[in-house]
Every structure is written in C-alpha cells, then in structure tokens.
C-alpha cells in the first residue's frame, strides 16, 4: 500500500480497483468467478449472517468454487435478513432473503453450480445516484 | 432513491479501495484542488441540504457561520448519538459506508478551517465503532487523513468520542459538554456551538446522514441535488420503518414522497392486513398522524404543520389494536427516563403528564384531565430549556388533537377502543350460553371463576386480572369482552 499524494494517485487507485472488479465480473481472470455478498450490519449479524458467511466460505472451498465472498453493510431490507447477493459471471445479481444454512446450500448447489433458478429472491428496486 | 445509503450493502465497508472505486474521496479531492472554501460552501448552500439530525437547519449556512468566526482552533463534530427509540439509519450508514462520513467531515474541516474532527458515537454501537476505527486507520494509511492531504497543505484528522447512550446527549450543547468530560446537560443557546462549542472553540455539529450526503453533492453538483425533493426540503431522507408494517427496514426516499407510498408501496402495508390507524414520526419529539395525512408529501415543513416532525427519521406504524393513550404514555415514559432534570418544567411537568396518562389508562380519568394535559403540555413546551423538554409533550398533544375521541372513550365511557388498557376491560360470562363445562374454572390462574358443574359460571371482577385465558378457552363463546 502506498500513500495517495495527489488527485492523480487517487484516480489511479480507482482505475485499478474498478478494472480488477470488472475483470472478475467478466470472468476473464479465471474460469468462473462468483461474487457473493453477505449483509453484515447489526441487523444481518443479529439474524445469523456470521454463520452464513462462514458456511458459504467453507462450502465454496469444499466444492472448489472460485468465489469472491465479501461482507457489506445493510441494504435496508432488514425484515429479510440474513441476505445474500450472488452475481454469476454472465447474469444480473440476485438477492436472496431469509438465508439459513439449508437455503445457503441450495444457493450453492442449485443456483451457483447449476444455474438453476430457485426463486425467493428479493426485488431490489431503488434508484441509484447514477440513474 | 439512494444518496446517503448509496454504498450501503454494496461495498465492503472495511476496504477503503472499494469506497474509492465508487468515486470515494473524489469530492474531497475536488474541493481541495478546484474549489475555494467559499465555493465549496456555496455549493452546499445551493444544494439546499438541511440537517438530518432533526432540526433541519441549512447545512451550508451553518458551515458559513462557523467559517466566519475567527479562531485559531475549530472543530468538526459528527453527531452519531442516535437516541430515538426505533431509529437506526445512522448506525447503518456507519456500518455500511463509514468512509462517506469521514470524507464529508474532512470537506467540512476544509471549509470552516478546522484540522480536527470528532465523532460522538454511543458505546452501544460496537460494530459501527469497529468499522469507523478501521476506516479511519485506512484513511490515515492512504494519506487521506493526516497532514498534507492529496499534496495540498490541508491537514485533518478524526478521533472518536464515546457516549453512554443518553438521549439528551444527542442535543448538541449536551453532546459537547459530554465530550468535555462534563455532565451531559444542555446549556442555553446562544452561544451556538458554531461560535463557542467544544473547549470554547467554534464547532460545527452535523448529523451522520447529513455528512453522508455531502460527497454526492460535491461530485454531482448542487443543481443535481436540488432538483430532488420539495421546494424547501431538498434531496432524500432515510426512514427507519418499524411497528405493524410488513417490511421492517430502512428506506431512502426523495423528500415529498407521501406516507402512503412509504407505508404501502415500499413497506408492504400493515401486518396481517389490519387497518392502518396512525404513523408516529419524529420519535419522542414527534407526533402521531392519522390516515388523513397518508397523502401528505413528507418534508420538514409539512410534518411540522401536521403536528409532528421529521426528527431523525423514525417511522412507527400503528394499527387498530394500538391504543393512542398508551402510545403517548410510552413516549412520555421514555422522556421521563431521559430528561436530564436540569429544569423544572421538563423534570416535573413530564412526570405529572405521565401520571395523568397513567390515571386515564387505568380507568380513573375524568373529562377535565384532557384539558389539563393540553395546558400542562403547552407550559412545558414554552418553558423548557432544551429541545428535549420543548418537544416532549408532542406525542401527547398530537394524540389528543388527532384522536380525542379515543381519550374521551377512556374517561367518559370507561372503554379502551383498542382493547389495550387492561383496567378498562371486563370479561363476563353470558348465562344463556354457558354450559357449565368448568373449562374456564379450571384454567383461570387466579381462581376468579366459580360455579357448579352444568350450572352457569360467574367471574368475580375483584379477583380477575384480565388475562383473557377464559375467553380463549371457552368453546361456547360464552365469555364476552366489554
Ligand atoms: C433531545 C435531543 C436529541 C437529539 N438527538 C440527536 C441525535 O441523536 N442525532 C443527531 O444527529 N441530532 C440530534 N439532535 C439534534 C442536534 O442537537 C443537532 O441539531 C444536530 O446534530 C445538528 O446536525 P444537523 O444540522 O446535521 O441535523 C437532538 C436534539 C435534541 C434536542
Ligand atoms: S428541557 Fe429537560 S432535558 Fe432539556 S435541559 Fe431541561 S430538564 Fe434537561
Ligand atoms: S380473564 Fe383470566 S383472570 Fe379473569 S376470569 Fe378469565 S381466566 Fe380468570
């Protein structure tokens, strides 16, 4: 890590991270990279997100899925926690709510490994600052 | 529409790189390299941003006032006390996107001429504190906090201060005293913190959500921001939806969205398809609105005109089973607990209000009590020192104004229409329907029911604790609830 000493340095870092992320998304880095986000704010953790995070990490390792699993904050759909967002290489991200271990293994085995729709997604419908 | 929550749930809050990838710290960069302090302040002023901590004071104007006070040392303070029961938007922002607040505090520091920022956060938010600490550490490592930020001569750093979780410490003067190690009691304004705040130095206090909106305004421009919202309330507001609503959670909507859209379209309506009765906004300082206000566009001024207020954005939905007198009592109990006790109207007046409300819910109220509540409420409003006392009777006044018939039902007819006030309930056995099966007799926990087998039973009202067991158990609907 190096110090950012100017606006140009900042731009460079932004560029690097963005291209790294988009490479991952386009799957150019590896065979198939799955991006998984687990909502880990107080609401998520209170509903058991930590355990789900651990389970996903272990299962993906176990099944040899090359997944990038990361924690995020709260999407605001606290009623449906724990929530897990999955983005497959060539698909729109899907957000699953009420994820327990059973549901998590369904997500891995059916949706991630076989691309099968398993339903029960939460429709995320807010405008962003870029819309 | 997400502005303050733009990154929450999308980026990893513990990685500064992810924030940078979403244009993070570019607003700070823009201000430091392209804008003068005056130009930055003008941008915030033009955006129409108003404080999200409750008061709704224009943010740009506050920055300008603090900037114009001459002093060697000034401070930027972020108010993360979030004491309203039911509110958790500030916590979510700090847990999901701490860098947005750090960046905005630095921008504010640049504008007003401060090199030190302080975040006052309640110790009950361990995860938010943890993420903030990580974020501050990373920002320092990247050189985005510290000396000579982005190669300029601007220095800025941030420290945390912990609160013990007292509602009154969210009031800015009490907050400052608490940070100074004094008792968390409010003092008279003026002097405002902008003139004399922390350690007697000019101090700019803003709320978490206010700060979180700032980088977007700088990046997108004041004219982008001020097209969102209503004439006098620009941008978006985050609400914490709770109570009898299907989709409990956080929503961020443009100012001017109606309550109906928030509650039904976004919140999914009332639990179990029950009838909407009221929505409480503004927490202990706010009020309860009726269904007549469902189509009122939400902004600072409309809510005040409706007898409530924006507050920090708590929104608690009530249905037909909620008793409005009990709701008022609930908030009063909170205020009573949280009043710092410094001034008499708040300390003693609220206690008396609470006693009258208790008397009404226990079935001992008289018609005059309603007027007594009104008069006393207005005295407390007019004579309390700080915002806590000045707004504490709002839940009482708004429920009386909007639901007076419910108060009357308690004191005149001795009934609680929502069936919540136990003292006003009465269980009776209808002789004609009672088969004398003895089921209620065997289940009553206090032995209030007597009667021979196959003979009608009887409830001794002086023993009955209104638990409702007999009502649920009876197979012949022989027990009535009046
Ligand atoms: C009793 C009381 C409690 C308050 N609690 C909070 C709070 O929890 N968070 C907050 O940001 N402002 C709170 N405020 C408002 C602050 O005094 C202050 O106006 C605000 O932090 C200014 O920031 P803003 O202009 O960005 O809203 C409270 C005010 C009162 C009277
Ligand atoms: S109004 Fe209440 S909380 Fe405020 S200073 Fe007076 S006693 Fe304390
Ligand atoms: S309501 Fe409860 S206490 Fe009263 S008579 Fe019925 S069972 Fe007994």
XYZ file of C-alpha atoms and ligand atoms in Angstrom:
660
model
C 0.000 0.000 0.000
C 1.271 3.445 -0.773
C 0.257 6.897 0.218
C -2.006 8.814 -2.066
C -0.229 12.082 -2.633
C -2.347 13.671 -5.295
C -5.621 13.522 -7.132
C -3.863 11.580 -9.886
C -2.786 8.914 -7.400
C -6.401 8.654 -6.292
C -7.570 8.280 -9.894
C -5.019 5.575 -10.458
C -6.211 3.540 -7.490
C -9.819 3.969 -8.544
C -8.917 2.721 -12.015
C -7.032 -0.279 -10.690
C -9.805 -1.388 -8.342
C -12.501 -0.831 -10.936
C -10.724 -2.834 -13.593
C -9.908 -5.585 -11.135
C -13.589 -5.764 -10.205
C -14.793 -5.744 -13.788
C -12.298 -8.414 -14.784
C -13.677 -10.568 -12.059
C -17.177 -9.817 -13.179
C -16.368 -10.666 -16.776
C -14.678 -13.818 -15.643
C -11.542 -13.009 -17.556
C -9.360 -13.805 -14.630
C -10.314 -17.376 -14.098
C -12.706 -19.992 -15.324
C -15.677 -18.729 -13.424
C -15.738 -16.260 -10.651
C -18.783 -15.887 -8.500
C -19.252 -12.779 -6.444
C -21.122 -13.292 -3.207
C -22.038 -10.520 -0.818
C -23.335 -11.136 2.661
C -25.106 -8.322 4.506
C -23.155 -7.942 7.720
C -24.565 -4.976 9.537
C -26.053 -5.290 13.024
C -29.394 -6.431 11.578
C -27.795 -9.140 9.453
C -25.491 -10.393 12.162
C -28.349 -10.489 14.659
C -30.214 -12.783 12.273
C -27.241 -15.106 11.868
C -25.253 -13.666 8.946
C -21.910 -14.530 10.506
C -22.742 -18.200 10.482
C -23.966 -17.996 6.901
C -20.769 -16.217 5.878
C -18.693 -18.957 7.488
C -20.816 -21.654 5.907
C -20.510 -20.100 2.444
C -16.744 -19.777 2.786
C -16.416 -23.390 3.844
C -18.815 -24.778 1.286
C -17.272 -22.894 -1.608
C -13.881 -24.123 -0.585
C -15.222 -27.616 -0.163
C -16.900 -27.610 -3.557
C -13.924 -25.903 -5.165
C -15.979 -22.948 -6.307
C -13.838 -19.963 -7.110
C -15.927 -17.423 -5.305
C -15.172 -13.959 -4.106
C -17.119 -13.692 -0.876
C -17.327 -10.391 0.866
C -19.197 -8.625 3.581
C -21.255 -5.494 3.033
C -23.460 -3.259 5.145
C -27.234 -3.172 5.270
C -29.324 -2.900 2.118
C -32.276 -1.756 4.179
C -34.364 -4.888 3.841
C -33.857 -5.760 7.479
C -37.016 -7.872 7.616
C -35.470 -10.405 5.223
C -32.061 -10.791 6.855
C -29.774 -12.645 6.505
C -29.454 -11.575 2.897
C -27.024 -12.898 0.334
C -26.376 -11.401 -3.072
C -24.985 -13.658 -5.757
C -23.583 -12.487 -9.041
C -22.704 -15.130 -11.573
C -20.349 -14.188 -14.361
C -22.962 -13.750 -17.017
C -26.036 -12.838 -15.035
C -27.592 -9.956 -13.149
C -27.025 -10.060 -9.412
C -29.748 -11.807 -7.446
C -30.517 -11.079 -3.814
C -31.785 -13.918 -1.658
C -33.517 -13.187 1.630
C -34.112 -15.240 4.779
C -30.983 -17.302 4.129
C -30.411 -20.074 6.615
C -27.940 -22.925 6.149
C -30.396 -25.035 4.203
C -31.120 -22.150 1.893
C -27.423 -21.351 1.599
C -26.577 -24.835 0.436
C -29.454 -24.659 -2.029
C -27.993 -21.433 -3.375
C -24.617 -23.057 -3.831
C -25.710 -26.399 -5.175
C -28.583 -25.322 -7.364
C -28.072 -21.724 -8.352
C -24.305 -21.313 -8.365
C -23.297 -24.762 -9.534
C -26.103 -25.479 -11.950
C -27.516 -22.083 -12.763
C -30.948 -23.272 -11.714
C -33.445 -20.608 -10.619
C -34.519 -21.326 -7.082
C -36.915 -18.454 -6.548
C -37.446 -16.425 -3.430
C -35.368 -13.505 -4.458
C -35.953 -10.049 -3.061
C -36.579 -7.494 -5.743
C -34.329 -4.551 -5.217
C -35.962 -1.532 -6.669
C -34.373 1.701 -5.630
C -32.828 4.305 -7.872
C -29.127 4.931 -7.502
C -27.278 8.212 -7.854
C -26.245 7.169 -11.342
C -29.753 6.528 -12.691
C -33.514 6.845 -4.434
C -30.296 6.317 -2.526
C -27.909 9.126 -1.749
C -26.897 8.764 1.883
C -27.188 4.973 1.612
C -25.608 4.846 -1.851
C -22.909 2.349 -0.906
C -24.599 0.572 1.982
C -24.989 -3.094 1.235
C -22.976 -2.795 -1.944
C -19.367 -2.287 -0.897
C -17.222 -3.862 1.775
C -17.117 -1.176 4.481
C -13.794 -2.448 5.763
C -11.975 -1.848 2.480
C -11.149 1.708 1.540
C -10.356 0.620 -2.027
C -13.986 -0.288 -2.586
C -15.081 3.150 -1.479
C -12.504 4.753 -3.775
C -13.776 2.636 -6.673
C -17.192 4.284 -6.147
C -15.636 7.751 -6.541
C -14.830 7.889 -2.857
C -12.615 10.776 -1.730
C -13.015 12.421 -5.140
C -15.308 15.030 -3.654
C -12.607 15.885 -1.130
C -10.079 15.944 -3.961
C -12.301 18.236 -5.998
C -12.752 20.668 -3.109
C -9.061 20.756 -2.231
C -7.823 21.234 -5.769
C -10.589 23.029 -7.659
C -12.837 24.812 -5.183
C -12.023 27.518 -2.693
C -13.565 27.198 0.745
C -16.167 29.778 -0.224
C -17.046 27.948 -3.419
C -17.459 24.671 -1.566
C -19.763 26.283 0.970
C -21.734 27.917 -1.814
C -22.228 24.526 -3.436
C -23.620 23.089 -0.193
C -25.814 26.144 0.300
C -27.138 25.975 -3.250
C -27.916 22.312 -2.858
C -30.491 23.178 -0.194
C -29.223 20.425 2.122
C -30.763 20.691 5.607
C -29.646 18.917 8.752
C -30.900 15.364 9.026
C -30.457 15.207 12.797
C -33.897 16.609 13.404
C -33.771 20.382 13.340
C -33.472 20.787 9.604
C -31.092 23.742 9.800
C -29.499 24.634 6.425
C -26.120 22.911 6.398
C -24.283 25.326 4.110
C -25.341 28.259 6.249
C -24.073 26.530 9.390
C -20.709 25.925 7.725
C -20.533 29.538 6.646
C -21.302 30.817 10.122
C -18.628 28.590 11.635
C -16.148 29.592 8.975
C -16.699 33.278 9.610
C -15.882 33.076 13.303
C -12.229 33.971 13.798
C -10.347 31.429 15.884
C -7.053 29.565 15.823
C -8.658 26.228 16.552
C -12.004 24.913 15.333
C -13.683 21.535 15.372
C -15.929 19.419 13.192
C -18.230 17.156 15.183
C -20.292 14.303 13.831
C -23.346 13.562 15.924
C -23.741 9.778 15.932
C -25.627 9.587 19.187
C -28.864 8.409 17.574
C -31.001 8.198 20.668
C -34.538 7.981 19.248
C -36.134 4.666 20.024
C -36.666 2.891 16.719
C -34.098 4.833 14.713
C -31.086 3.092 13.220
C -30.199 4.883 9.989
C -27.040 6.472 11.330
C -25.858 3.129 12.595
C -26.459 1.594 9.177
C -24.529 4.306 7.403
C -21.563 3.964 9.753
C -21.627 0.189 9.465
C -22.108 0.127 5.719
C -20.198 3.137 4.450
C -18.050 4.814 7.127
C -15.754 6.497 4.633
C -18.544 8.700 3.288
C -18.809 10.332 6.715
C -15.045 10.656 7.104
C -14.721 12.262 3.683
C -17.501 14.745 4.394
C -16.039 15.689 7.773
C -12.756 16.464 6.038
C -14.590 18.604 3.476
C -16.313 20.441 6.312
C -12.958 20.885 8.058
C -11.537 22.404 4.895
C -14.452 24.825 4.612
C -14.572 26.053 8.178
C -10.837 25.919 8.830
C -10.647 23.024 11.277
C -7.963 20.368 11.449
C -9.698 18.098 13.945
C -12.873 16.077 13.649
C -14.635 14.266 16.471
C -17.277 11.587 16.085
C -19.537 11.323 19.106
C -20.897 7.814 18.983
C -22.822 5.795 21.524
C -20.903 2.913 23.055
C -23.885 0.643 22.305
C -22.849 0.617 18.650
C -19.820 -1.673 18.828
C -19.879 -2.727 15.185
C -20.212 0.837 13.908
C -17.336 1.871 16.186
C -15.211 -1.000 14.934
C -15.844 -0.152 11.279
C -15.211 3.534 11.874
C -11.910 2.741 13.565
C -10.853 0.565 10.655
C -11.907 3.225 8.188
C -10.025 5.997 9.987
C -6.922 3.826 10.167
C -7.084 3.044 6.464
C -7.696 6.658 5.534
C -4.597 7.596 7.509
C -2.528 4.881 5.858
C -3.633 6.094 2.458
C -2.825 9.663 3.373
C -6.449 10.784 3.097
C -6.379 11.841 6.729
C -3.345 13.397 8.321
C -1.008 16.094 7.115
C -0.806 17.498 3.621
C -3.817 15.642 2.251
C -3.575 14.968 -1.501
C -0.439 17.015 -1.758
C -2.093 20.197 -0.514
C -1.368 21.995 2.716
C -4.643 20.834 4.280
C -4.336 18.811 7.492
C -7.208 16.913 9.043
C -7.611 14.008 11.412
C -10.505 12.367 13.227
C -10.928 10.931 16.701
C -13.774 9.044 18.313
C -15.606 10.020 21.484
C -17.972 7.615 23.151
C -21.343 8.401 24.649
C -23.042 6.355 27.300
C -26.306 6.271 25.410
C -28.318 9.121 26.851
C -30.951 10.641 24.588
C -30.270 14.144 25.847
C -26.611 13.837 24.813
C -27.784 13.961 21.193
C -28.665 17.603 21.816
C -25.641 19.445 20.561
C -24.739 21.501 23.625
C -25.161 18.475 25.922
C -23.109 16.438 23.469
C -20.287 18.936 23.618
C -20.340 19.023 27.413
C -20.265 15.259 27.472
C -17.200 15.282 25.206
C -15.529 17.765 27.501
C -15.979 15.342 30.360
C -18.735 17.376 31.984
C -22.269 16.264 32.775
C -24.312 15.710 29.641
C -26.635 18.629 30.284
C -27.777 21.189 27.728
C -26.984 24.865 28.131
C -28.779 27.891 26.767
C -28.209 28.844 23.133
C -26.810 31.300 22.147
C -23.908 30.931 22.147
C -24.353 28.346 19.440
C -21.654 25.712 19.033
C -20.664 27.371 15.756
C -19.444 30.293 17.832
C -18.430 28.623 21.071
C -18.505 24.866 21.204
C -16.028 22.170 22.143
C -13.458 23.638 24.551
C -14.996 27.023 23.853
C -13.904 26.877 20.212
C -16.129 27.259 17.140
C -17.571 23.817 16.467
C -19.629 22.639 13.536
C -22.008 19.855 14.571
C -23.747 17.788 11.912
C -25.582 14.529 11.838
C -24.238 11.325 10.236
C -26.777 11.310 7.418
C -26.172 14.998 6.691
C -22.472 14.280 6.269
C -23.105 11.168 4.171
C -24.986 13.276 1.612
C -22.202 15.837 1.191
C -19.755 13.973 -1.100
C -22.544 13.268 -3.586
C -23.499 16.935 -3.681
C -19.923 17.908 -4.464
C -19.484 15.195 -7.088
C -22.842 15.643 -8.784
C -23.300 19.331 -8.182
C -25.770 21.406 -6.216
C -28.071 21.635 -9.202
C -28.392 17.896 -9.429
C -29.232 17.606 -5.741
C -31.670 20.486 -5.515
C -33.865 19.068 -8.268
C -34.733 16.209 -5.915
C -37.312 16.832 -3.218
C -39.746 19.642 -2.487
C -39.410 23.382 -2.603
C -37.982 23.765 0.873
C -36.686 20.272 1.580
C -34.145 19.065 -0.928
C -32.694 15.660 -1.517
C -33.675 12.435 0.149
C -34.373 11.225 3.666
C -33.735 7.846 5.203
C -36.561 6.448 7.317
C -36.445 3.524 9.693
C -39.713 1.679 9.221
C -40.912 -0.248 12.232
C -44.063 -1.272 14.043
C -47.010 -3.048 12.429
C -45.535 -2.997 8.968
C -44.657 -5.945 6.768
C -41.251 -4.851 5.566
C -39.367 -3.537 8.545
C -36.198 -1.832 7.424
C -34.581 1.276 6.040
C -35.882 3.249 3.116
C -34.430 6.299 1.486
C -36.914 8.319 -0.496
C -36.957 11.753 -2.099
C -38.388 14.437 0.152
C -42.023 14.906 -0.792
C -42.832 11.212 -1.070
C -46.182 10.557 0.606
C -46.640 8.463 3.717
C -48.891 6.170 1.716
C -46.117 5.397 -0.762
C -43.672 4.691 2.039
C -46.018 2.549 4.091
C -47.883 0.656 1.384
C -45.722 0.642 -1.752
C -42.348 0.253 -0.090
C -43.237 -1.046 3.343
C -45.669 -3.648 2.031
C -48.625 -2.455 4.117
C -49.867 -3.411 7.535
C -49.119 -6.751 9.159
C -51.959 -9.294 8.844
C -53.934 -6.958 6.594
C -55.162 -4.970 9.578
C -56.444 -1.446 9.395
C -53.908 1.383 9.423
C -54.507 3.664 12.357
C -51.622 6.037 12.715
C -47.991 6.621 11.995
C -45.617 8.036 14.562
C -42.780 10.126 13.170
C -40.057 12.052 14.913
C -39.693 9.714 17.897
C -40.246 11.120 21.386
C -40.247 14.656 19.967
C -42.733 13.903 17.240
C -46.336 13.009 16.952
C -48.921 10.597 15.647
C -50.574 11.298 12.322
C -53.938 9.924 11.217
C -54.883 8.355 7.937
C -55.918 11.805 6.719
C -52.234 12.564 6.369
C -51.408 9.497 4.298
C -51.260 11.573 1.152
C -49.279 14.434 2.611
C -45.855 14.778 0.976
C -43.239 14.220 3.656
C -40.910 17.122 4.232
C -39.745 19.147 7.209
C -42.440 21.776 6.974
C -45.426 19.560 6.183
C -44.707 17.319 9.125
C -44.479 20.261 11.484
C -47.713 21.690 10.087
C -49.310 18.297 10.726
C -48.302 18.462 14.379
C -45.378 16.076 14.183
C -41.830 16.442 12.951
C -39.178 14.806 10.851
C -36.898 14.099 13.775
C -34.182 11.735 12.800
C -36.473 9.636 10.629
C -38.059 7.011 12.816
C -41.424 5.880 11.462
C -43.523 3.603 13.601
C -46.705 2.301 12.067
C -49.675 1.636 14.355
C -52.766 -0.401 13.608
C -56.274 -0.742 15.021
C -55.003 -2.719 18.028
C -52.838 0.136 19.294
C -54.241 2.432 21.965
C -53.220 6.028 21.357
C -53.268 6.973 25.032
C -50.888 4.118 25.766
C -48.642 5.181 22.895
C -48.436 8.714 24.291
C -47.678 7.191 27.674
C -44.930 5.039 26.191
C -43.106 8.060 24.773
C -43.605 10.056 27.939
C -42.080 7.261 29.942
C -39.051 7.410 27.678
C -38.745 11.187 28.028
C -39.129 10.966 31.761
C -36.294 8.499 31.912
C -34.085 10.591 29.621
C -34.749 14.108 30.903
C -31.539 15.419 32.408
C -33.518 17.031 35.197
C -31.905 20.416 34.910
C -35.104 22.384 34.523
C -38.364 22.101 36.403
C -40.979 22.077 33.627
C -39.333 19.124 31.939
C -38.391 17.210 35.071
C -41.626 17.640 36.994
C -44.065 18.618 34.259
C -43.460 15.446 32.302
C -43.846 13.409 35.453
C -47.284 14.973 36.003
C -48.230 14.334 32.364
C -47.209 10.745 32.813
C -49.288 10.417 35.964
C -52.389 11.794 34.274
C -51.921 9.432 31.332
C -51.497 6.523 33.712
C -54.653 7.522 35.516
C -56.550 7.542 32.222
C -55.271 4.158 31.096
C -56.148 2.715 34.478
C -59.709 3.848 34.091
C -59.610 6.606 36.692
C -59.525 9.534 34.307
C -62.079 12.327 34.161
C -63.016 14.592 31.274
C -61.099 17.535 32.745
C -57.893 15.525 32.505
C -57.801 16.020 28.756
C -57.762 19.790 29.121
C -55.252 19.511 31.953
C -52.935 17.541 29.660
C -53.253 20.210 26.999
C -52.498 23.129 29.294
C -49.591 21.458 31.023
C -48.137 20.311 27.701
C -48.093 23.844 26.412
C -46.438 25.128 29.564
C -43.695 22.518 29.245
C -43.189 23.366 25.595
C -42.884 27.060 26.302
C -40.661 26.954 29.337
C -38.183 24.097 28.965
C -34.552 24.862 28.364
C -33.647 22.467 25.593
C -35.209 20.722 22.637
C -35.909 17.620 24.675
C -38.262 19.368 27.042
C -39.650 21.687 24.379
C -40.745 18.780 22.243
C -41.511 16.184 24.894
C -45.279 16.899 25.050
C -45.663 16.493 21.279
C -46.754 12.845 21.461
C -49.424 13.836 23.999
C -50.648 16.877 22.105
C -50.757 15.172 18.742
C -52.648 12.158 20.043
C -55.157 14.445 21.761
C -55.564 16.578 18.660
C -55.872 13.654 16.290
C -57.537 11.035 18.466
C -59.524 12.985 21.039
C -62.470 10.599 20.771
C -60.222 7.805 21.961
C -59.239 9.802 25.051
C -62.932 10.534 25.623
C -63.806 6.858 25.333
C -61.375 6.181 28.176
C -62.553 8.907 30.510
C -66.253 9.160 29.647
C -67.312 5.636 28.673
C -64.612 3.825 30.622
C -63.599 1.931 27.483
C -60.402 1.407 25.583
C -61.458 1.067 21.931
C -58.263 -0.775 21.016
C -58.671 -3.200 23.894
C -55.204 -2.460 25.233
C -55.872 -0.894 28.607
C -56.436 -3.865 30.819
C -58.048 -1.966 33.639
C -60.811 -0.940 31.265
C -61.555 -4.434 30.062
C -64.190 -6.600 31.605
C -64.702 -10.281 30.993
C -68.196 -11.626 31.686
C -69.939 -14.955 31.308
C -73.201 -14.954 29.385
C -75.514 -17.111 31.406
C -77.526 -18.385 28.462
C -74.509 -19.614 26.575
C -72.580 -21.099 29.474
C -72.942 -24.902 29.615
C -71.124 -25.218 32.914
C -68.340 -27.254 31.336
C -65.910 -25.921 34.003
C -63.142 -25.370 31.452
C -62.713 -21.691 32.354
C -62.919 -22.502 36.042
C -60.077 -24.986 35.678
C -57.908 -22.603 33.649
C -58.297 -19.313 35.473
C -54.874 -18.608 37.048
C -56.278 -16.665 39.973
C -59.386 -18.642 40.836
C -61.722 -15.803 39.891
C -64.334 -18.118 38.381
C -66.884 -20.014 40.446
C -69.824 -22.246 39.584
C -71.213 -25.782 39.833
C -70.795 -28.314 37.028
C -73.570 -27.885 34.400
C -74.581 -24.582 36.049
C -73.713 -21.142 34.630
C -70.365 -19.874 35.968
C -69.557 -16.443 37.311
C -66.460 -14.205 37.239
C -65.537 -12.357 40.404
C -64.457 -8.990 38.952
C -62.463 -8.048 42.031
C -60.208 -11.061 41.559
C -59.979 -11.119 37.748
C -56.599 -9.998 36.388
C -57.934 -9.796 32.788
C -55.540 -12.337 31.430
C -58.048 -13.443 28.819
C -57.438 -17.150 29.311
C -61.095 -17.961 29.899
C -62.049 -16.012 26.787
C -59.681 -18.104 24.692
C -60.559 -21.420 26.301
C -64.354 -21.294 26.256
C -65.690 -23.469 23.446
C -69.184 -21.978 23.544
C -68.340 -18.293 23.106
C -69.957 -17.769 26.462
C -67.346 -15.268 27.596
C -67.674 -11.703 26.416
C -65.189 -8.921 26.453
C -66.550 -5.463 27.027
C -33.171 15.877 22.815
C -32.440 15.985 21.529
C -31.839 14.857 20.989
C -31.129 14.929 19.801
N -30.565 13.792 19.321
C -29.873 13.857 18.159
C -29.258 12.681 17.640
O -29.357 11.594 18.215
N -28.555 12.780 16.491
C -28.436 13.963 15.823
O -27.774 13.997 14.797
N -29.020 15.076 16.280
C -29.728 15.060 17.432
N -30.303 16.208 17.903
C -30.122 17.457 17.141
C -28.788 18.115 17.499
O -28.964 18.965 18.618
C -28.248 18.957 16.368
O -29.233 19.847 15.979
C -27.834 18.166 15.157
O -26.894 17.205 15.495
C -27.261 19.090 14.106
O -26.916 18.369 12.952
P -27.692 18.564 11.585
O -27.816 20.023 11.328
O -26.830 17.873 10.590
O -29.006 17.910 11.757
C -31.028 16.159 19.103
C -31.646 17.280 19.633
C -32.351 17.207 20.820
C -33.000 18.428 21.350
S -35.642 20.521 28.944
Fe -35.361 18.597 30.083
S -33.602 17.619 29.137
Fe -33.604 19.774 28.474
S -32.331 20.843 29.939
Fe -34.386 20.959 30.753
S -34.555 19.141 32.103
Fe -32.781 18.826 30.813
S -59.722 -13.209 32.348
Fe -58.231 -14.542 33.341
S -58.332 -13.957 35.478
Fe -60.164 -13.128 34.546
S -61.712 -14.697 34.851
Fe -60.827 -15.091 32.857
S -59.211 -16.565 33.255
Fe -59.764 -15.687 35.246
